[in-house]
mmCIF file with all atom_site columns, C-alpha atoms in Angstrom:
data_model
loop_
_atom_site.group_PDB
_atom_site.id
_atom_site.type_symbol
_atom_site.label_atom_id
_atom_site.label_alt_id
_atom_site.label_comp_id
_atom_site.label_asym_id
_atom_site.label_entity_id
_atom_site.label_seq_id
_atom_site.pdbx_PDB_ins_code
_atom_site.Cartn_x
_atom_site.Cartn_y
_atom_site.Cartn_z
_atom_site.occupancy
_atom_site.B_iso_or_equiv
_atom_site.pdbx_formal_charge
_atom_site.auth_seq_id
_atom_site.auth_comp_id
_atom_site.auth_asym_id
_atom_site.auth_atom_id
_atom_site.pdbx_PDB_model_num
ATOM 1   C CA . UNK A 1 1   ? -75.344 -53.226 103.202 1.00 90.00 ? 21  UNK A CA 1
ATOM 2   C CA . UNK A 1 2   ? -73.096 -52.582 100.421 1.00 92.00 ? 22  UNK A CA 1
ATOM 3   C CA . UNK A 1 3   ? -69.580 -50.522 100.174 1.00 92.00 ? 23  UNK A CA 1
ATOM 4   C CA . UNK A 1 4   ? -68.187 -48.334 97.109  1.00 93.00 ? 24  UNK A CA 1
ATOM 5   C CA . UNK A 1 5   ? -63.964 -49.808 96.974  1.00 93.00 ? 25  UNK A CA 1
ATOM 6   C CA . UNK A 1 6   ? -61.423 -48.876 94.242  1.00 93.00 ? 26  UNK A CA 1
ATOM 7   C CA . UNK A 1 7   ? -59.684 -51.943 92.473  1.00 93.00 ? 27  UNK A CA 1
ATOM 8   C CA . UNK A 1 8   ? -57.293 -51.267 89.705  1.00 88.00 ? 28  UNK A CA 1
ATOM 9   C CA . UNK A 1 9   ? -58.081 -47.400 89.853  1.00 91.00 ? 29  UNK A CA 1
ATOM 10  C CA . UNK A 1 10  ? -61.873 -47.790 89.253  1.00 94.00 ? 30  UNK A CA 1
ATOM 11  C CA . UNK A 1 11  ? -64.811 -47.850 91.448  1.00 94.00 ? 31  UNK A CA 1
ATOM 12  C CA . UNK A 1 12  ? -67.463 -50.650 91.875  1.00 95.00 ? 32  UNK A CA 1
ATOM 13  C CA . UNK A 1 13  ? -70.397 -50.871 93.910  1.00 94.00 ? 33  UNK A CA 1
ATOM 14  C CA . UNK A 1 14  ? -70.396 -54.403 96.042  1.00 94.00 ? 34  UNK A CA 1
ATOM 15  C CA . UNK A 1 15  ? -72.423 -55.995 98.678  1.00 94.00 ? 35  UNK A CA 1
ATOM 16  C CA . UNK A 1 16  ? -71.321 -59.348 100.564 1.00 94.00 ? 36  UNK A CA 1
ATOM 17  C CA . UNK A 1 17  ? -71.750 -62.789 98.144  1.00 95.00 ? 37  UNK A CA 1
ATOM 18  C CA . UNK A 1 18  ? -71.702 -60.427 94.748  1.00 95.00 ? 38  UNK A CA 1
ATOM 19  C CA . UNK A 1 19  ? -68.770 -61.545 92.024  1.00 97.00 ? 39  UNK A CA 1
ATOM 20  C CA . UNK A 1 20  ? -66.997 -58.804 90.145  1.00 96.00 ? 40  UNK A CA 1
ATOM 21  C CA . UNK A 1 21  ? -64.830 -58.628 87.210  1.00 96.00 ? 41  UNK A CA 1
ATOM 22  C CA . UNK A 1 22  ? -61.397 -56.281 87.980  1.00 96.00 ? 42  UNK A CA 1
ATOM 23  C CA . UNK A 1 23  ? -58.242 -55.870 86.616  1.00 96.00 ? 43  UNK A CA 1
ATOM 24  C CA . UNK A 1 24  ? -55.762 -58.715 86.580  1.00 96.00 ? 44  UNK A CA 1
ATOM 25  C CA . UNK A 1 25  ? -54.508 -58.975 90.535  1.00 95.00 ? 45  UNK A CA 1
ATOM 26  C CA . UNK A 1 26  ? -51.251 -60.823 92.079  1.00 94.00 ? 46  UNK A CA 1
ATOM 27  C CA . UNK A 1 27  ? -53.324 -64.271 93.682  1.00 94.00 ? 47  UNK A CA 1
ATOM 28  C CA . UNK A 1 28  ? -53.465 -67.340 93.391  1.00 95.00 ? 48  UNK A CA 1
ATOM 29  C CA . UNK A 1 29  ? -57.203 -68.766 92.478  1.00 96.00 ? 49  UNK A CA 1
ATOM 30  C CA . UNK A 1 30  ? -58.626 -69.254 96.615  1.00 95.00 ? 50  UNK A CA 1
ATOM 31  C CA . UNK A 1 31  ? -56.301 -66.435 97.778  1.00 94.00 ? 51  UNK A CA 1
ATOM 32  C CA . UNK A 1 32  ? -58.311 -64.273 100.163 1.00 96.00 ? 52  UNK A CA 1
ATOM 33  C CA . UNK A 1 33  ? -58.121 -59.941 99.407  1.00 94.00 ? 53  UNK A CA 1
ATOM 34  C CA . UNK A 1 34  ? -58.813 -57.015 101.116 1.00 95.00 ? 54  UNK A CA 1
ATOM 35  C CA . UNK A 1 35  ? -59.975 -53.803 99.950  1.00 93.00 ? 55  UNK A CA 1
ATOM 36  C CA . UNK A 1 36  ? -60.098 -50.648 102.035 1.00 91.00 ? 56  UNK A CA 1
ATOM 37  C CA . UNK A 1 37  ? -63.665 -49.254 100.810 1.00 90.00 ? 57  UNK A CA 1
ATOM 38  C CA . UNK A 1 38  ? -64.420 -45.459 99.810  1.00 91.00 ? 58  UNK A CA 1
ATOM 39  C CA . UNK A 1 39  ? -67.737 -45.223 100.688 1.00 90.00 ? 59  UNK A CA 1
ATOM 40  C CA . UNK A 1 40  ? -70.636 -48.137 103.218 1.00 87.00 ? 60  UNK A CA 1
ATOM 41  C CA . UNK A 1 41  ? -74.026 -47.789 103.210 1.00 87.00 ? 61  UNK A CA 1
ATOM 42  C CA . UNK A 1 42  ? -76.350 -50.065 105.440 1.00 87.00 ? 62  UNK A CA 1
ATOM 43  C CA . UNK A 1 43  ? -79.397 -48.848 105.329 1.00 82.00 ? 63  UNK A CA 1
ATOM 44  C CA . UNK A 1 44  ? -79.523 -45.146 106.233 1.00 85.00 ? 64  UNK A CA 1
ATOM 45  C CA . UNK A 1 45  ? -76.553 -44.494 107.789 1.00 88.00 ? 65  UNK A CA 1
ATOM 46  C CA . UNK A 1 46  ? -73.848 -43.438 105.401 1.00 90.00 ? 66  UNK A CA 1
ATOM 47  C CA . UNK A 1 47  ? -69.914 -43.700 105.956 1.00 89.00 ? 67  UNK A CA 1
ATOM 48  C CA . UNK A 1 48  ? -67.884 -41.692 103.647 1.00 89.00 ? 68  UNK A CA 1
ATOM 49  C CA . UNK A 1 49  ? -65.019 -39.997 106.051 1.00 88.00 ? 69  UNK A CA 1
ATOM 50  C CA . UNK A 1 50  ? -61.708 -40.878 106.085 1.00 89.00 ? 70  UNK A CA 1
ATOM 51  C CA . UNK A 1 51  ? -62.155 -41.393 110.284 1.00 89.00 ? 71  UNK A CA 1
ATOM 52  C CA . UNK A 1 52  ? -65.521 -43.282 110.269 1.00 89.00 ? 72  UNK A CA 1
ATOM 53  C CA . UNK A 1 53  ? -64.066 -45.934 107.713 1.00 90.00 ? 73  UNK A CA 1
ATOM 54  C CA . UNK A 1 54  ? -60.631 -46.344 109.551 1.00 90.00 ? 74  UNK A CA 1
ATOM 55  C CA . UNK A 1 55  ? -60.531 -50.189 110.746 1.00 88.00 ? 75  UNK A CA 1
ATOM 56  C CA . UNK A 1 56  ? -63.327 -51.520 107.747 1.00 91.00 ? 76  UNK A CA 1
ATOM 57  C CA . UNK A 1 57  ? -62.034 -53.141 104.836 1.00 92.00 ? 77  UNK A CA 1
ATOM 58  C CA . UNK A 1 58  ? -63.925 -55.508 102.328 1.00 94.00 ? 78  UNK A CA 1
ATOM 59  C CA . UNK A 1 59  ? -62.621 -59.283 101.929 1.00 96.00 ? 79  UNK A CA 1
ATOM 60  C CA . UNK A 1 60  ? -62.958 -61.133 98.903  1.00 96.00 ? 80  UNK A CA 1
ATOM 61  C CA . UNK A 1 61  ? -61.253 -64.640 97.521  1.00 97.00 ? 81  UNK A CA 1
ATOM 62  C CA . UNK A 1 62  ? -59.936 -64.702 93.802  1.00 97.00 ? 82  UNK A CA 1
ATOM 63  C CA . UNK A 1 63  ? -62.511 -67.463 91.992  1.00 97.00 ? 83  UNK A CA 1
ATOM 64  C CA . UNK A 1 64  ? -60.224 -66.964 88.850  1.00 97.00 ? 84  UNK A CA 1
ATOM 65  C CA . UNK A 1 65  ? -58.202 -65.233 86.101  1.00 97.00 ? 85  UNK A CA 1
ATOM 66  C CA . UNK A 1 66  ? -59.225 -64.638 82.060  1.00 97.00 ? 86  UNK A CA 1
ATOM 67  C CA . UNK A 1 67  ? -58.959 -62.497 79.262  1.00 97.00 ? 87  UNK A CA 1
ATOM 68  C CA . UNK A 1 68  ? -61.718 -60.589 78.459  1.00 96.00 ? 88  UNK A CA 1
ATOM 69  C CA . UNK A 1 69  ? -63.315 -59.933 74.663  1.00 97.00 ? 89  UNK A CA 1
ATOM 70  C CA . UNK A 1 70  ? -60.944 -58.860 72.229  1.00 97.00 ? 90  UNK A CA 1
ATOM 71  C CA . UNK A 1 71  ? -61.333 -55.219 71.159  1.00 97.00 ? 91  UNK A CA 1
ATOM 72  C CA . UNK A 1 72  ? -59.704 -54.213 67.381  1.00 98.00 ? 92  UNK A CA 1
ATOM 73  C CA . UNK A 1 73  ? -58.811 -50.755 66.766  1.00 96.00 ? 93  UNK A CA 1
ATOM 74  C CA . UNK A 1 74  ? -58.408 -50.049 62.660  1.00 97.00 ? 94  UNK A CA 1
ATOM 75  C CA . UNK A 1 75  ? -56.553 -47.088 61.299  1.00 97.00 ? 95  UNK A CA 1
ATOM 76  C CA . UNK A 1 76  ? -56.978 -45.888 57.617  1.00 97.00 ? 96  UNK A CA 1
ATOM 77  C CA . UNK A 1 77  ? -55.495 -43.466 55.817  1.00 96.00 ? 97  UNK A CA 1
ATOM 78  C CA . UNK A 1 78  ? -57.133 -42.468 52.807  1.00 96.00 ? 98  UNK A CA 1
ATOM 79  C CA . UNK A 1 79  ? -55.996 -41.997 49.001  1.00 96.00 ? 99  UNK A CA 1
ATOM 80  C CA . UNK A 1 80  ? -52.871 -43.681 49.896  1.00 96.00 ? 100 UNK A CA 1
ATOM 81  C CA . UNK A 1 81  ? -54.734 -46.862 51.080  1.00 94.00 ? 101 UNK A CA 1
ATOM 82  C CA . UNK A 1 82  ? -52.399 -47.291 54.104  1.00 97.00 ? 102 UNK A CA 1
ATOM 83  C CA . UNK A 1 83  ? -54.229 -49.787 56.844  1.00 97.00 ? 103 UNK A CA 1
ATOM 84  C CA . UNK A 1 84  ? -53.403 -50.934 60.104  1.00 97.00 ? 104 UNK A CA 1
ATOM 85  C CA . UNK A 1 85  ? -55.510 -53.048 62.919  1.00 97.00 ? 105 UNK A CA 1
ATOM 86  C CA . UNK A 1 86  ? -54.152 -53.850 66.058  1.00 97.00 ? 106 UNK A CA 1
ATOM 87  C CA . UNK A 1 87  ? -56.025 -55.761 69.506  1.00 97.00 ? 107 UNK A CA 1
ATOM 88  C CA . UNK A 1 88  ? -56.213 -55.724 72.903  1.00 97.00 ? 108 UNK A CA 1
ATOM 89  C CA . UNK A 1 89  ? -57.024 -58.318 75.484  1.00 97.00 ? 109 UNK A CA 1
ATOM 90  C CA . UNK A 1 90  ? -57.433 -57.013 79.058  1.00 96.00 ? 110 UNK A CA 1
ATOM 91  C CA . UNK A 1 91  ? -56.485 -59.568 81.596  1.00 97.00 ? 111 UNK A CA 1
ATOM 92  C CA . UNK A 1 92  ? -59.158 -59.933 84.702  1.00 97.00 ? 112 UNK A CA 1
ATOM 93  C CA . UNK A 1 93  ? -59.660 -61.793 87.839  1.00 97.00 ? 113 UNK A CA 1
ATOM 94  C CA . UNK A 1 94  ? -62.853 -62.681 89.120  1.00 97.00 ? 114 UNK A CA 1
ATOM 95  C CA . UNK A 1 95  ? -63.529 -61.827 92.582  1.00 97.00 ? 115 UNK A CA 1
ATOM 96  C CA . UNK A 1 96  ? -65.935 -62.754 94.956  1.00 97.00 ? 116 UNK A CA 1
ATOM 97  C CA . UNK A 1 97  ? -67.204 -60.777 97.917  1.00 96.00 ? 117 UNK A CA 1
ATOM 98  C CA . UNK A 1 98  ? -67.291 -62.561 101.048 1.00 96.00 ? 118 UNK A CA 1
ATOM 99  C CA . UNK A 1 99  ? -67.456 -60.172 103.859 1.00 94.00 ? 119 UNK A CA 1
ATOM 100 C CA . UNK A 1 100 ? -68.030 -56.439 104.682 1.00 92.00 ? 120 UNK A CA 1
ATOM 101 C CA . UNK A 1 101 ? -67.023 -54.837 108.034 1.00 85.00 ? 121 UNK A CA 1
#
């Protein structure tokens, strides 16, 4: 069985015991979440409505919280020889999937 949920306004496909990476969320390391999912699938039966997936949610507990790689973004401006580099460090939790239903 696994259910589609939205975290940090993206999507990601999870199943019970997995451990995703999402945006940076307001827990302590241990703290137990719930998501409301968008989408279950267990087997063949498929629950995407609004009404069949009122009541389900998807728990998780925060493992813990990092930075992920830094990315560098260079700008360049040529025959005057202007430069300019910046970075970014997106801050994550790690999540870990402990129940679906």
């Amino acid at each position: 069985m696994y259910a589609i949920i939205r975290a940090g306004g993206k999507q990601y496909k999870v199943a019970s015991g997995d451990v995703i990476q999402v945006d940076r969320v307001a827990a302590d390391p241990g703290g137990a979440l719930t998501f409301a999912p968008l989408m279950l699938v267990d087997g063949d039966n498929v629950k995407s409505t609004p009404g069949e997936l009122e009541g389900l949610q998807v728990s998780g507990e925060v493992v813990g919280h990092l930075r992920g790689p830094k990315i560098r973004v260079s700008n360049y401006h040529a025959k005057t020889g202007w430069k300019k580099t910046k970075g970014h460090r997106q801050e994550l939790s790690t999540v870990r999937i402990t129940g679906i239903g």
